[in-house]
GROMACS .gro file of C-alpha atoms in nm:
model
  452
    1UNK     CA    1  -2.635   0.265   5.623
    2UNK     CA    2  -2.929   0.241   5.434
    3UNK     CA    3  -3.037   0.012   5.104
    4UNK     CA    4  -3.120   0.209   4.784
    5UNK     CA    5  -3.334   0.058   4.527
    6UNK     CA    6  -3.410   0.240   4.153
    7UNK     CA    7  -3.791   0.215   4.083
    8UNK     CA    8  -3.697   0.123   3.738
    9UNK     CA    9  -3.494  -0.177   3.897
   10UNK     CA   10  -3.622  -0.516   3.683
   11UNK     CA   11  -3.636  -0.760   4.007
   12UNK     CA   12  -3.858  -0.454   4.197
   13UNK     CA   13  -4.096  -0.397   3.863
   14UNK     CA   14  -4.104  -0.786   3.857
   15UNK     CA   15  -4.265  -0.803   4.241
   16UNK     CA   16  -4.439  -0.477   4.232
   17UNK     CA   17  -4.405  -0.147   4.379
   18UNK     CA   18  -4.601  -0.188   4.708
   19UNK     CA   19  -4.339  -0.362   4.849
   20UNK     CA   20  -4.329  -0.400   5.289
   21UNK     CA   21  -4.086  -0.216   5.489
   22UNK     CA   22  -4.056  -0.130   5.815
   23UNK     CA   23  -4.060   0.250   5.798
   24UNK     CA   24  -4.386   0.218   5.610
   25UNK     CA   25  -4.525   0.013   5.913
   26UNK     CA   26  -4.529   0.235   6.178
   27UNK     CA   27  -4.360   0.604   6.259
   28UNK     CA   28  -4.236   0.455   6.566
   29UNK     CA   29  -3.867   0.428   6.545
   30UNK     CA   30  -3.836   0.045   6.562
   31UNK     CA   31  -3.465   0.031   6.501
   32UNK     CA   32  -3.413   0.192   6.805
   33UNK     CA   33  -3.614  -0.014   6.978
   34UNK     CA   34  -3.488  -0.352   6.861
   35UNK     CA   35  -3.110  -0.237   6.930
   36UNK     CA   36  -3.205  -0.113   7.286
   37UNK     CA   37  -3.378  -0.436   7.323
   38UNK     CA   38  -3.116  -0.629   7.227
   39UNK     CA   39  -2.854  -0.478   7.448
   40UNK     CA   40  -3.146  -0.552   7.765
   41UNK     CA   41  -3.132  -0.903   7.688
   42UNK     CA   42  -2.755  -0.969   7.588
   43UNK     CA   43  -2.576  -0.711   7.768
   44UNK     CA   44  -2.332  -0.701   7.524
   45UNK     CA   45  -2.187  -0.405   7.336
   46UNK     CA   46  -2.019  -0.583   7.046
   47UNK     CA   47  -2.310  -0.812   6.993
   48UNK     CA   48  -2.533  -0.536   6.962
   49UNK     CA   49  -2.353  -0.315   6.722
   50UNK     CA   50  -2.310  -0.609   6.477
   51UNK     CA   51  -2.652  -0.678   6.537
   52UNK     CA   52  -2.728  -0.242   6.462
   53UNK     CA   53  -2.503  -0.292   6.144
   54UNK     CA   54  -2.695  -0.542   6.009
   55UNK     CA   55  -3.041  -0.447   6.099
   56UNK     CA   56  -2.977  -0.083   5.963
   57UNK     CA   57  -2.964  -0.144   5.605
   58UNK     CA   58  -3.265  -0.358   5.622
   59UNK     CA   59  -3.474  -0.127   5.807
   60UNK     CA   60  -3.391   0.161   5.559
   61UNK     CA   61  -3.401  -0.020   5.243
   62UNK     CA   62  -3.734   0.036   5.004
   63UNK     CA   63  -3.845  -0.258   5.060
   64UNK     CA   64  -3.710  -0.521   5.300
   65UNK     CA   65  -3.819  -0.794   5.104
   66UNK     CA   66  -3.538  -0.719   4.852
   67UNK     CA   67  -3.295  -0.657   5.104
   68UNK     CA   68  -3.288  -1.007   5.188
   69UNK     CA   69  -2.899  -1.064   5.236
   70UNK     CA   70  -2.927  -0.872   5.505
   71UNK     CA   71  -3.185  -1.064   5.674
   72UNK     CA   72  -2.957  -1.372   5.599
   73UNK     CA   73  -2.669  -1.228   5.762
   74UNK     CA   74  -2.870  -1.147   6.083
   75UNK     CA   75  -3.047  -1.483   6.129
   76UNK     CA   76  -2.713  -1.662   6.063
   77UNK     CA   77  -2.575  -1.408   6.344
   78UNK     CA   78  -2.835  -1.551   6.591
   79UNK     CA   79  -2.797  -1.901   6.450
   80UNK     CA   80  -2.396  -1.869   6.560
   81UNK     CA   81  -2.440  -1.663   6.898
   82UNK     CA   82  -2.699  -1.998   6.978
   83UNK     CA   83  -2.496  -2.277   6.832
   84UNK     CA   84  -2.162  -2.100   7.025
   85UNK     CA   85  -2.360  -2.084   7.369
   86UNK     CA   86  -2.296  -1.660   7.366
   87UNK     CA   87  -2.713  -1.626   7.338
   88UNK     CA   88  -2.974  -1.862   7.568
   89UNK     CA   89  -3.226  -1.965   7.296
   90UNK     CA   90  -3.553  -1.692   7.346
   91UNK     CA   91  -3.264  -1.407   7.307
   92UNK     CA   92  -3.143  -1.604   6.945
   93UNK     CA   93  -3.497  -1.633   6.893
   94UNK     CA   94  -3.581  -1.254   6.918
   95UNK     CA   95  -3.308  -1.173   6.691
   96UNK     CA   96  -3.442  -1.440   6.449
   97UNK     CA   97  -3.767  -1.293   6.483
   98UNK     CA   98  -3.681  -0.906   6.373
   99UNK     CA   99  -3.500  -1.021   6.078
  100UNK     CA  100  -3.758  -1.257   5.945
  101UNK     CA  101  -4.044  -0.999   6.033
  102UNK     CA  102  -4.125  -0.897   5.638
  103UNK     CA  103  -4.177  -1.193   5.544
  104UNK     CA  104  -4.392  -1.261   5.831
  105UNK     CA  105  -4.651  -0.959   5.793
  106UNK     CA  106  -4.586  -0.911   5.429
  107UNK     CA  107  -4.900  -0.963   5.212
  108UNK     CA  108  -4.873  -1.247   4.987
  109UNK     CA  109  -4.778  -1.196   4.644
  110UNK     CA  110  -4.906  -1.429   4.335
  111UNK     CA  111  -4.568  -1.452   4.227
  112UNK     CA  112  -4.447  -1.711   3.951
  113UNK     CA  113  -4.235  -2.007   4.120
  114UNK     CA  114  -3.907  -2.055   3.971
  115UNK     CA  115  -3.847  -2.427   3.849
  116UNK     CA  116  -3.520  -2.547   3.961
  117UNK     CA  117  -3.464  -2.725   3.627
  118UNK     CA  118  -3.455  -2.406   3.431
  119UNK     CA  119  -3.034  -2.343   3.343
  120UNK     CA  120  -3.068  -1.951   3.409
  121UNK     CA  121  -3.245  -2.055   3.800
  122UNK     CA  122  -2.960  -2.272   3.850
  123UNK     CA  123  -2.670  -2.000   3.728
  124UNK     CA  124  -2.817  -1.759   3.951
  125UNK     CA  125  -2.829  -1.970   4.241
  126UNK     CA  126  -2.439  -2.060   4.196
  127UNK     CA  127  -2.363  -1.723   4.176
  128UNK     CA  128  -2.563  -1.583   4.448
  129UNK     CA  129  -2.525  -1.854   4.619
  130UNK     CA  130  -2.110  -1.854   4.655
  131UNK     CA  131  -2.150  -1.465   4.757
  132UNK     CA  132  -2.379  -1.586   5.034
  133UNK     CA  133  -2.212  -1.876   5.162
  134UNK     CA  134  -1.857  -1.717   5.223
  135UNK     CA  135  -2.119  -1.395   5.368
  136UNK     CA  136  -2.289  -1.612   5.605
  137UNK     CA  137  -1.959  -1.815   5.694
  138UNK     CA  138  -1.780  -1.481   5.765
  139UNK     CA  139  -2.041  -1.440   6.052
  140UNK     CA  140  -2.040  -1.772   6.151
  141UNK     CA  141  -1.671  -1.770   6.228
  142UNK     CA  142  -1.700  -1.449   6.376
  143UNK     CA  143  -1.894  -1.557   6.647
  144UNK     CA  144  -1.771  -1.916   6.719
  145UNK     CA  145  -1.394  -1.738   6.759
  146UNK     CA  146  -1.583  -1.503   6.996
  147UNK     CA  147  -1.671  -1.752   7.170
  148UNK     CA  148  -1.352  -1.951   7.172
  149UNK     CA  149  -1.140  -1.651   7.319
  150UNK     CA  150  -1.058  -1.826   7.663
  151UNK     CA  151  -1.102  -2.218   7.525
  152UNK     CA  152  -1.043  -2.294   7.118
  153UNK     CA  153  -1.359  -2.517   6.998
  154UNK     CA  154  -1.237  -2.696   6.668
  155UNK     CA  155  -1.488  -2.890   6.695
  156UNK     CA  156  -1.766  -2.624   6.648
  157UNK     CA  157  -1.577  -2.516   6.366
  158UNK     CA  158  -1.569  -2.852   6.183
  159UNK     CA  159  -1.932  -2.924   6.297
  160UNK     CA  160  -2.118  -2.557   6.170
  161UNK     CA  161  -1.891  -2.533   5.904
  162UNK     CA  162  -1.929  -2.841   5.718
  163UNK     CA  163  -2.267  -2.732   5.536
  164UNK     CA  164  -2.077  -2.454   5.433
  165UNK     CA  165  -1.818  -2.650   5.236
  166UNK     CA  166  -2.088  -2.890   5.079
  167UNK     CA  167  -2.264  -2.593   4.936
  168UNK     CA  168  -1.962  -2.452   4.822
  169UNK     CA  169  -1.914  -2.770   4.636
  170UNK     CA  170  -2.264  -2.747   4.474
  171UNK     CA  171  -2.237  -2.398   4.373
  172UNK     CA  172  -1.914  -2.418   4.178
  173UNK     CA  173  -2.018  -2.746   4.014
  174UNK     CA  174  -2.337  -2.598   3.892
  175UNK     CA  175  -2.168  -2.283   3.779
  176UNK     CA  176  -1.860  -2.471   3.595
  177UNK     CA  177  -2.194  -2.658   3.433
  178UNK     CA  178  -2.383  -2.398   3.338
  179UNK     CA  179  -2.341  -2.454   2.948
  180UNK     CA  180  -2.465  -2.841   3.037
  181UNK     CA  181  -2.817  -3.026   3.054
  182UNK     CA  182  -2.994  -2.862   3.410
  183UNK     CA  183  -3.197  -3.194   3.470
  184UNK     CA  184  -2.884  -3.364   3.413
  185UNK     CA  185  -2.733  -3.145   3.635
  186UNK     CA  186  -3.024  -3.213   3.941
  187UNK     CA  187  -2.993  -3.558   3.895
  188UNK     CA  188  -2.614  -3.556   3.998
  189UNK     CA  189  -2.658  -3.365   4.317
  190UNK     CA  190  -2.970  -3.606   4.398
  191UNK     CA  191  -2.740  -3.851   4.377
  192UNK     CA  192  -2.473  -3.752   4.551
  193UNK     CA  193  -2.697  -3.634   4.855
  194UNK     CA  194  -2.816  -4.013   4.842
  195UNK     CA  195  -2.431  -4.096   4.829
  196UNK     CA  196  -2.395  -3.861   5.136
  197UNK     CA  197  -2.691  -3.964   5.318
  198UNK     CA  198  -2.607  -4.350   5.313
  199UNK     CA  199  -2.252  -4.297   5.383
  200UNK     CA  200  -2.316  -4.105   5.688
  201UNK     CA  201  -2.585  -4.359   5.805
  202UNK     CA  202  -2.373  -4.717   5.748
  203UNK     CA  203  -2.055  -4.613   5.704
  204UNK     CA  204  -1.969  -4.335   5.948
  205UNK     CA  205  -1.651  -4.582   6.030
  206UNK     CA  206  -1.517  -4.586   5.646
  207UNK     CA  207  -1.296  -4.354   5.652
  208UNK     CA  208  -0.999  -4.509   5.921
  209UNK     CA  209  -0.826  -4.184   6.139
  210UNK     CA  210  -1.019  -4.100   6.415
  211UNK     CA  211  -1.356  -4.081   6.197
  212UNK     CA  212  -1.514  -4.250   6.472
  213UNK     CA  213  -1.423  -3.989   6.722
  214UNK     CA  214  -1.752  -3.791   6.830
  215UNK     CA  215  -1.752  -3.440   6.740
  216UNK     CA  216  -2.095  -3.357   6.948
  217UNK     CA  217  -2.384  -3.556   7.108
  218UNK     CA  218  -2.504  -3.728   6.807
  219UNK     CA  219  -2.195  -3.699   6.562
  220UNK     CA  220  -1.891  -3.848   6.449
  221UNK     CA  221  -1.576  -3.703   6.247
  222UNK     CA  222  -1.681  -3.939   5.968
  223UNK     CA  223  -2.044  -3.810   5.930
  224UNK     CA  224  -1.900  -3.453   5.896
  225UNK     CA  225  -1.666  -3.587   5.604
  226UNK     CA  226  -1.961  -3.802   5.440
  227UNK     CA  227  -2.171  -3.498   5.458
  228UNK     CA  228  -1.919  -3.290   5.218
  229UNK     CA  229  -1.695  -3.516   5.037
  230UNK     CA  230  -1.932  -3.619   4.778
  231UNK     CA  231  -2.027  -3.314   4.659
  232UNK     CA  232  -1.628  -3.154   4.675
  233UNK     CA  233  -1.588  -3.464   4.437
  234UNK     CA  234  -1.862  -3.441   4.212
  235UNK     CA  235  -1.707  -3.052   4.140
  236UNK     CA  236  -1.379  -3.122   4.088
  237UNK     CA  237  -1.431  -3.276   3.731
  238UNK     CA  238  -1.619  -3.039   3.602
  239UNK     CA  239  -1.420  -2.709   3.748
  240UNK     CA  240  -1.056  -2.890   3.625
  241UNK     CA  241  -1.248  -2.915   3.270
  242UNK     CA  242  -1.343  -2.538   3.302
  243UNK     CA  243  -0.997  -2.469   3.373
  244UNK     CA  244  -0.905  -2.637   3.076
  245UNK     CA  245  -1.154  -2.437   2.855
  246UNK     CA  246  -1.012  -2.138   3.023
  247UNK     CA  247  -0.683  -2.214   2.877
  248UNK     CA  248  -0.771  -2.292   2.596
  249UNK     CA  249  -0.933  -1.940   2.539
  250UNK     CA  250  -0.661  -1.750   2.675
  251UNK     CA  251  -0.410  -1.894   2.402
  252UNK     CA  252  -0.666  -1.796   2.127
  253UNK     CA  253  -0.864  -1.521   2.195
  254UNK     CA  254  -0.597  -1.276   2.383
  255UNK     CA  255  -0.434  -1.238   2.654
  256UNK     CA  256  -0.739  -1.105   2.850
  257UNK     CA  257  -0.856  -1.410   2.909
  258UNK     CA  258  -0.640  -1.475   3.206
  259UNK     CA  259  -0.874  -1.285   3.415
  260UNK     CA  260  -1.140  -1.638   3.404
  261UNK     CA  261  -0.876  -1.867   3.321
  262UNK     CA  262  -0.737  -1.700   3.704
  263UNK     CA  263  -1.035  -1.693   3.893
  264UNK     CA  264  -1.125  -2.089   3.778
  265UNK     CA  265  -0.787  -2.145   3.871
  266UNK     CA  266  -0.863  -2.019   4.236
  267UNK     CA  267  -1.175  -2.248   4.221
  268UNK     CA  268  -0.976  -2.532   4.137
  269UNK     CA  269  -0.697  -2.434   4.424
  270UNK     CA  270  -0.976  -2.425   4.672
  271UNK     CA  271  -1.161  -2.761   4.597
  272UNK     CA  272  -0.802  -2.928   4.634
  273UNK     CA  273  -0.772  -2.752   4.962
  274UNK     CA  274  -1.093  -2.829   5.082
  275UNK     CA  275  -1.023  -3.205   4.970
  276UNK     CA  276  -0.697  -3.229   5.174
  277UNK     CA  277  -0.864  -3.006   5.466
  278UNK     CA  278  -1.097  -3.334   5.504
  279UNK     CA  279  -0.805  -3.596   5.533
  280UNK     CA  280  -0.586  -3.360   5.731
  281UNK     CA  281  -0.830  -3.193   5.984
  282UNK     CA  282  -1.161  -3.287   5.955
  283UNK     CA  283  -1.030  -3.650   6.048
  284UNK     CA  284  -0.757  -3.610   6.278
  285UNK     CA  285  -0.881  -3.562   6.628
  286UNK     CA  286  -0.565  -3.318   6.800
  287UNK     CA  287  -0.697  -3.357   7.146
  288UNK     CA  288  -0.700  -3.760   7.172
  289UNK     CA  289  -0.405  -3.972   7.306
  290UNK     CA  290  -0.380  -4.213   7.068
  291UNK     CA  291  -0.147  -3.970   6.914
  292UNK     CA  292   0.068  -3.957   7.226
  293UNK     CA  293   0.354  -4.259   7.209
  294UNK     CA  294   0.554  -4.258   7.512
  295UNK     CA  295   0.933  -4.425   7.275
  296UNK     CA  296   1.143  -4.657   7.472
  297UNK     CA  297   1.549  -4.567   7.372
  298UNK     CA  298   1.656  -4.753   7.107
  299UNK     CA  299   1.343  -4.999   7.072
  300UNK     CA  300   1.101  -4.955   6.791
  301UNK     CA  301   0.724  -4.861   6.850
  302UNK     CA  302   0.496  -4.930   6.586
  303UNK     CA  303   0.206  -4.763   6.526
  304UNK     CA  304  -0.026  -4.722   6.205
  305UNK     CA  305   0.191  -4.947   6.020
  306UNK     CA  306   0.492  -4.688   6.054
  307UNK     CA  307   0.799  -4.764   6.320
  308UNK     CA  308   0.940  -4.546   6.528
  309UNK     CA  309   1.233  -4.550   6.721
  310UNK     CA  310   1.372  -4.312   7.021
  311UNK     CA  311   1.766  -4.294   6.976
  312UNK     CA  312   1.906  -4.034   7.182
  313UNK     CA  313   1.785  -3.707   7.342
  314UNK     CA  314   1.952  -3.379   7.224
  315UNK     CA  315   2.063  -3.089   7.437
  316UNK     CA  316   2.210  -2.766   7.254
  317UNK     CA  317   2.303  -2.408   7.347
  318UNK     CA  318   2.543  -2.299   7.126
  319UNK     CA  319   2.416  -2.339   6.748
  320UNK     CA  320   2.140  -2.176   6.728
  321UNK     CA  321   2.044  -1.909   6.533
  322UNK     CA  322   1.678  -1.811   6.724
  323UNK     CA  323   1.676  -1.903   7.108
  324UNK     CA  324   1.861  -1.932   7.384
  325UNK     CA  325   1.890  -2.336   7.423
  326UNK     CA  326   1.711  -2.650   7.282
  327UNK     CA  327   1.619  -2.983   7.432
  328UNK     CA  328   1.497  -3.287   7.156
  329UNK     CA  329   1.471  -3.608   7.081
  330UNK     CA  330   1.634  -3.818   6.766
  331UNK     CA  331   1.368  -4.017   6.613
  332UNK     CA  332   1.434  -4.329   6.353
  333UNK     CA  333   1.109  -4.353   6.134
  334UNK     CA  334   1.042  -4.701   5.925
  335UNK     CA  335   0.783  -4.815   5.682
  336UNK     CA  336   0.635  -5.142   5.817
  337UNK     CA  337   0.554  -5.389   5.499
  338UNK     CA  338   0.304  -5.678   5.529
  339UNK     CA  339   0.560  -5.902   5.654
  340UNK     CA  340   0.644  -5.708   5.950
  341UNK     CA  341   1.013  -5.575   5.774
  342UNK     CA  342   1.123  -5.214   5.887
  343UNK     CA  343   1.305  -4.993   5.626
  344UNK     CA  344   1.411  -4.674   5.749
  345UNK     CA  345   1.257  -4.353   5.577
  346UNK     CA  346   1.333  -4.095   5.761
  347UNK     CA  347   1.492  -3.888   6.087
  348UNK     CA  348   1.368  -3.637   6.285
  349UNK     CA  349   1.492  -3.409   6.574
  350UNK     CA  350   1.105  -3.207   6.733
  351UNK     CA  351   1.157  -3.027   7.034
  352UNK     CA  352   1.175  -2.680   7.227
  353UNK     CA  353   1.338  -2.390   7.223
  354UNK     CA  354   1.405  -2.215   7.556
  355UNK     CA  355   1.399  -1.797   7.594
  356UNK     CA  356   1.562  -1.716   7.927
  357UNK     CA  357   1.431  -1.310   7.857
  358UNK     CA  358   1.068  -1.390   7.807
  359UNK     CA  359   1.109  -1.744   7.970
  360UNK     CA  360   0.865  -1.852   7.724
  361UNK     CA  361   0.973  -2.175   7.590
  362UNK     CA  362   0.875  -2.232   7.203
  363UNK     CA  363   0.808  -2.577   7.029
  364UNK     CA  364   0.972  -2.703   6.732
  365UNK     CA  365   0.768  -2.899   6.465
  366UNK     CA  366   0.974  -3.159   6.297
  367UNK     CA  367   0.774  -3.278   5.980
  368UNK     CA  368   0.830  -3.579   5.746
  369UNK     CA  369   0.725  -3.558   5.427
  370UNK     CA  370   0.560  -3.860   5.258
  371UNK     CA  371   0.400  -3.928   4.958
  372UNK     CA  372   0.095  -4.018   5.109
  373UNK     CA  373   0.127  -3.732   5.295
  374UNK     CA  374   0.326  -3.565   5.623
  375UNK     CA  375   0.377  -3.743   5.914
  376UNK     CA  376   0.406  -3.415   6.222
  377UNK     CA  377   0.608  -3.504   6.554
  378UNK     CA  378   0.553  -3.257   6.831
  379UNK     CA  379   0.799  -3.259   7.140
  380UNK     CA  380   0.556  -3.322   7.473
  381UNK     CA  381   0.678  -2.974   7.641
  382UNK     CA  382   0.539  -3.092   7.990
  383UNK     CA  383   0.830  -3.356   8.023
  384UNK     CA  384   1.097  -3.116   7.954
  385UNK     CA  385   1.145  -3.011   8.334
  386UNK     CA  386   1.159  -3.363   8.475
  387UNK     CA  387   1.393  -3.463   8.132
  388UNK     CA  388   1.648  -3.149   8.231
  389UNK     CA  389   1.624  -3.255   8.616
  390UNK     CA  390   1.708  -3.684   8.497
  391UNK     CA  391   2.003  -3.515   8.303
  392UNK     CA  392   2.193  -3.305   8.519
  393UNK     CA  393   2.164  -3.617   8.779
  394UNK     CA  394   2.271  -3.850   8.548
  395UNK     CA  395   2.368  -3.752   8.260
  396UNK     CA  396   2.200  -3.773   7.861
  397UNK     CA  397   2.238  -4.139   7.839
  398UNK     CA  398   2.070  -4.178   8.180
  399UNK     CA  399   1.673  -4.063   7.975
  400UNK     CA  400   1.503  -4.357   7.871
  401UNK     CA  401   1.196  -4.282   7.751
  402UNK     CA  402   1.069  -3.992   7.623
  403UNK     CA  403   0.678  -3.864   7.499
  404UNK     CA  404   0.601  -3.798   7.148
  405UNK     CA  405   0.273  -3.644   6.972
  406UNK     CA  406   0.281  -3.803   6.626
  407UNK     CA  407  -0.030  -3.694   6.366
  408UNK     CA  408  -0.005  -3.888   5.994
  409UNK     CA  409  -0.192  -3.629   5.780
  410UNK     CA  410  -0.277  -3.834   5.447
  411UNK     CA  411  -0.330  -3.642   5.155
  412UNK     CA  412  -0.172  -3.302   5.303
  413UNK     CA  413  -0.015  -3.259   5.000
  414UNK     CA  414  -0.337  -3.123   4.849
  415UNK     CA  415  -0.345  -2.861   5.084
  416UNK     CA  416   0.035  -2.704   4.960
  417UNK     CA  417  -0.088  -2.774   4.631
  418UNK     CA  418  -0.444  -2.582   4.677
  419UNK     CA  419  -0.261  -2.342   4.848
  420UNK     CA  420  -0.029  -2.295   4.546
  421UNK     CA  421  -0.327  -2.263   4.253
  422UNK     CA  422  -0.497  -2.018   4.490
  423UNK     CA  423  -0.211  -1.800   4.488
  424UNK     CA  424  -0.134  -1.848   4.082
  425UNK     CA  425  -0.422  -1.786   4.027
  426UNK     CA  426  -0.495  -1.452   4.227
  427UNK     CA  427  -0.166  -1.316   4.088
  428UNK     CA  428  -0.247  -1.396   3.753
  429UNK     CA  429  -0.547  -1.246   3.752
  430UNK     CA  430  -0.422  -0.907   3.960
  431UNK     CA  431  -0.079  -0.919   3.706
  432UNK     CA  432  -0.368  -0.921   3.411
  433UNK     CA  433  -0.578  -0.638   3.565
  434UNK     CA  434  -0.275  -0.401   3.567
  435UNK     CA  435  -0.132  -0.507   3.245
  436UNK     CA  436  -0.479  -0.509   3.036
  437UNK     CA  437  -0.658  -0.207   2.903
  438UNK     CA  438  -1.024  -0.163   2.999
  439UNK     CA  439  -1.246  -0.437   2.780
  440UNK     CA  440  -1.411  -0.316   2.501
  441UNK     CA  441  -1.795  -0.351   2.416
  442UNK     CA  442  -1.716  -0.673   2.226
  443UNK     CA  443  -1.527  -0.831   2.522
  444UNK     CA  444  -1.748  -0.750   2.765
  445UNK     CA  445  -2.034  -0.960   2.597
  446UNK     CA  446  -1.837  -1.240   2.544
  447UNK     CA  447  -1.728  -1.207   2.934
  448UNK     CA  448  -2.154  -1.191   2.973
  449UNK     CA  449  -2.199  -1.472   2.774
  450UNK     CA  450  -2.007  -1.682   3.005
  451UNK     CA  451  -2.223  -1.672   3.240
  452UNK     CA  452  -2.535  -1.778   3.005
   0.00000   0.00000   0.00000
């Protein structure tokens, strides 16, 4: 598992040839060693063959400088065993500590520093850069669901992931403006971090939901969405243009061109996605009661400026296609206006579905579908025993009141509709790859070109 390197490689003639690795540092076998060590101080198997898989290509490669995404991988794989409470901190640190090593005892190098406002800096950045970040995030969701095996932590997902889905927002904005000014280009992200930064410091509250719900010590929801909104917004104009452009192309140069026109159509899907992810996750706090309404029968509840109103509770064994018997409630939904009138919008029926075999009882989403966005009713399972016991006492109309968990998800729709680009666009560009003969010379600049 080892990284090669070609001596007539341009990036290894541009540093030199007397690059550091760790072979060259001592014929002690330190690979070995680090493993062993890190199995002493984590007893853990799994941990330490990741931590083997990534260490191995570094130690082997040339030089370990260049082998850098490797080093990023393993000091994001300490970063998430620390932040998810698997490592203390001095065994994190270790592991830090043998994947930054080259650059640690590496002689310095009078090497030219790259200027952030040249265009060809920036493209490579964006393109590295997305490779990296879905990399890195790969391991950092590896580790947080290893840690969430006996107790899910959405929390530390929303919380260590959210850097993730600002940079993704910077990369594709740069890329899609790649043909534009760079300054230009710097001066937008500088001022959307300033947009960010300000947000998150007066206006953590903005954002209504349960944005002012803590997600750690020192957090709230609505710092986490300040943090990556702005720059998820500041791509979207610029990647829906690229789409455009990509269309264009594809109607005038051949039919090839659905391959980009595809792939910016993916981009597009996921910005969407991430957008509605925001409103719909980020936002919504799943554990807190305020979504729990305990609905009298037959009297309206309001809450969020939407009615709703308990009318009967529903008992069936005999119509169903998937279980063995179901116990629900009927719900009346209304839109409250600003002069307190109700007008119905909707019914729903959530519950559970009973499996005497597995004795497993299932629960049954009901969903209403605004155009805002979905309002999702869950049927509180833990009342179903006491509701069954009320009933064969004293029969259905003898249940009174009944316990509902109610989430309004504005803006879910651009999830379904992320989801949906994502998916065009992967199938248009796999129904292009099988359909289109290999590019010629001619197309394969122009696909080069691009990127310039």
């Amino acid at each position: 598992m080892g990284l090669s390197y070609r001596k007539s490689s341009p990036v290894l003639e541009a540093v030199g040839h007397d690059e550091w690795s760790y072979t060259a540092l001592t014929k002690v076998p330190l690979h070995a060693i680090f493993t062993f060590l890190i199995f002493l101080l984590t007893s853990d198997v799994f941990v330490t063959m990741v931590f083997a898989a990534l260490f191995l290509p570094l130690y082997y490669a040339p030089s370990a400088l260049l082998g850098w995404p490797w080093a990023a991988a393993g000091v994001m794989l300490g970063l998430s065993l620390a932040w998810s409470q698997m490592l203390d901190l001095y065994e994190a640190g270790f592991m830090l500590l043998v994947f930054v090593l080259p650059w640690l005892l590496a002689p310095s190098q009078d090497v030219e520093n790259p200027s952030l406002k040249d265009r060809k800096i920036q493209l490579n950045l964006a393109l590295w850069g997305s490779v990296m970040i879905v990399g890195l995030y790969l391991v950092l969701t590896w580790a947080l669901l290893l840690s969430s095996i006996d107790s899910v932590n959405f929390e530390a997902h929303e919380l260590y992931g959210a850097p993730f889905l600002a940079a993704i927002g910077v990369c594709l904005f740069v890329y899609t403006r790649r043909k534009d000014d760079a300054g230009e280009n710097l001066w937008l992200l500088a001022g959307s971090s300033a947009i960010a930064l300000i947000g998150a410091l007066f206006f953590p509250d903005s954002f209504g939901a349960d944005s002012s719900t803590a997600i750690s010590a020192q957090l709230q929801r609505g710092h986490i969405v300040w943090l990556c909104l702005p720059f998820l917004v500041l791509a979207l104009a610029p990647v829906a243009r690229e789409v455009w452009r990509q269309g264009v192309k594809a109607k005038s140069k051949g039919v090839w061109k659905r391959i980009p026109l595809g792939a910016h159509v993916v981009h597009f899907g996921l910005l969407l996605l991430l957008l509605g992810h925001l409103s719909t996750t980020t936002l919504v706090e799943r554990g807190d009661a305020s979504h729990r309404l305990s609905l009298v029968k037959n009297e309206m509840i309001v809450h969020d400026g939407i009615g709703y109103e308990f009318t009967e509770l529903i008992l069936d064994d005999e119509s169903l296609e998937v279980g063995d018997g179901f116990v629900g409630v009927n719900i009346l939904v209304y839109d409250i206006n600003n002069e307190g009138d109700a007008t119905q919008i909707g019914e729903v029926r959530p519950g559970m579905l009973r499996f005497d075999a597995q004795n497993l009882p299932r629960s049954e989403v009901d969903t209403l579908t605004r155009l805002t966005g979905d309002v999702v009713f869950i049927f509180d399972g833990s009342q179903s025993n006491a509701l069954m016991q009320t009933v064969q006492q004293d029969g259905l109309e003898s249940v009174e009141l009944v316990r509902v968990t109610i989430y309004v998800l504005p803006h879910s729709h651009a999830v379904w509709v992320g989801w949906g680009l994502m998916i065009a666009g992967m199938t248009l560009v796999a129904v292009s790859q099988v359909k289109n003969e290999p590019l010629s010379a001619d197309d394969s600049k122009f696909i080069r070109s691009e990127e310039e």
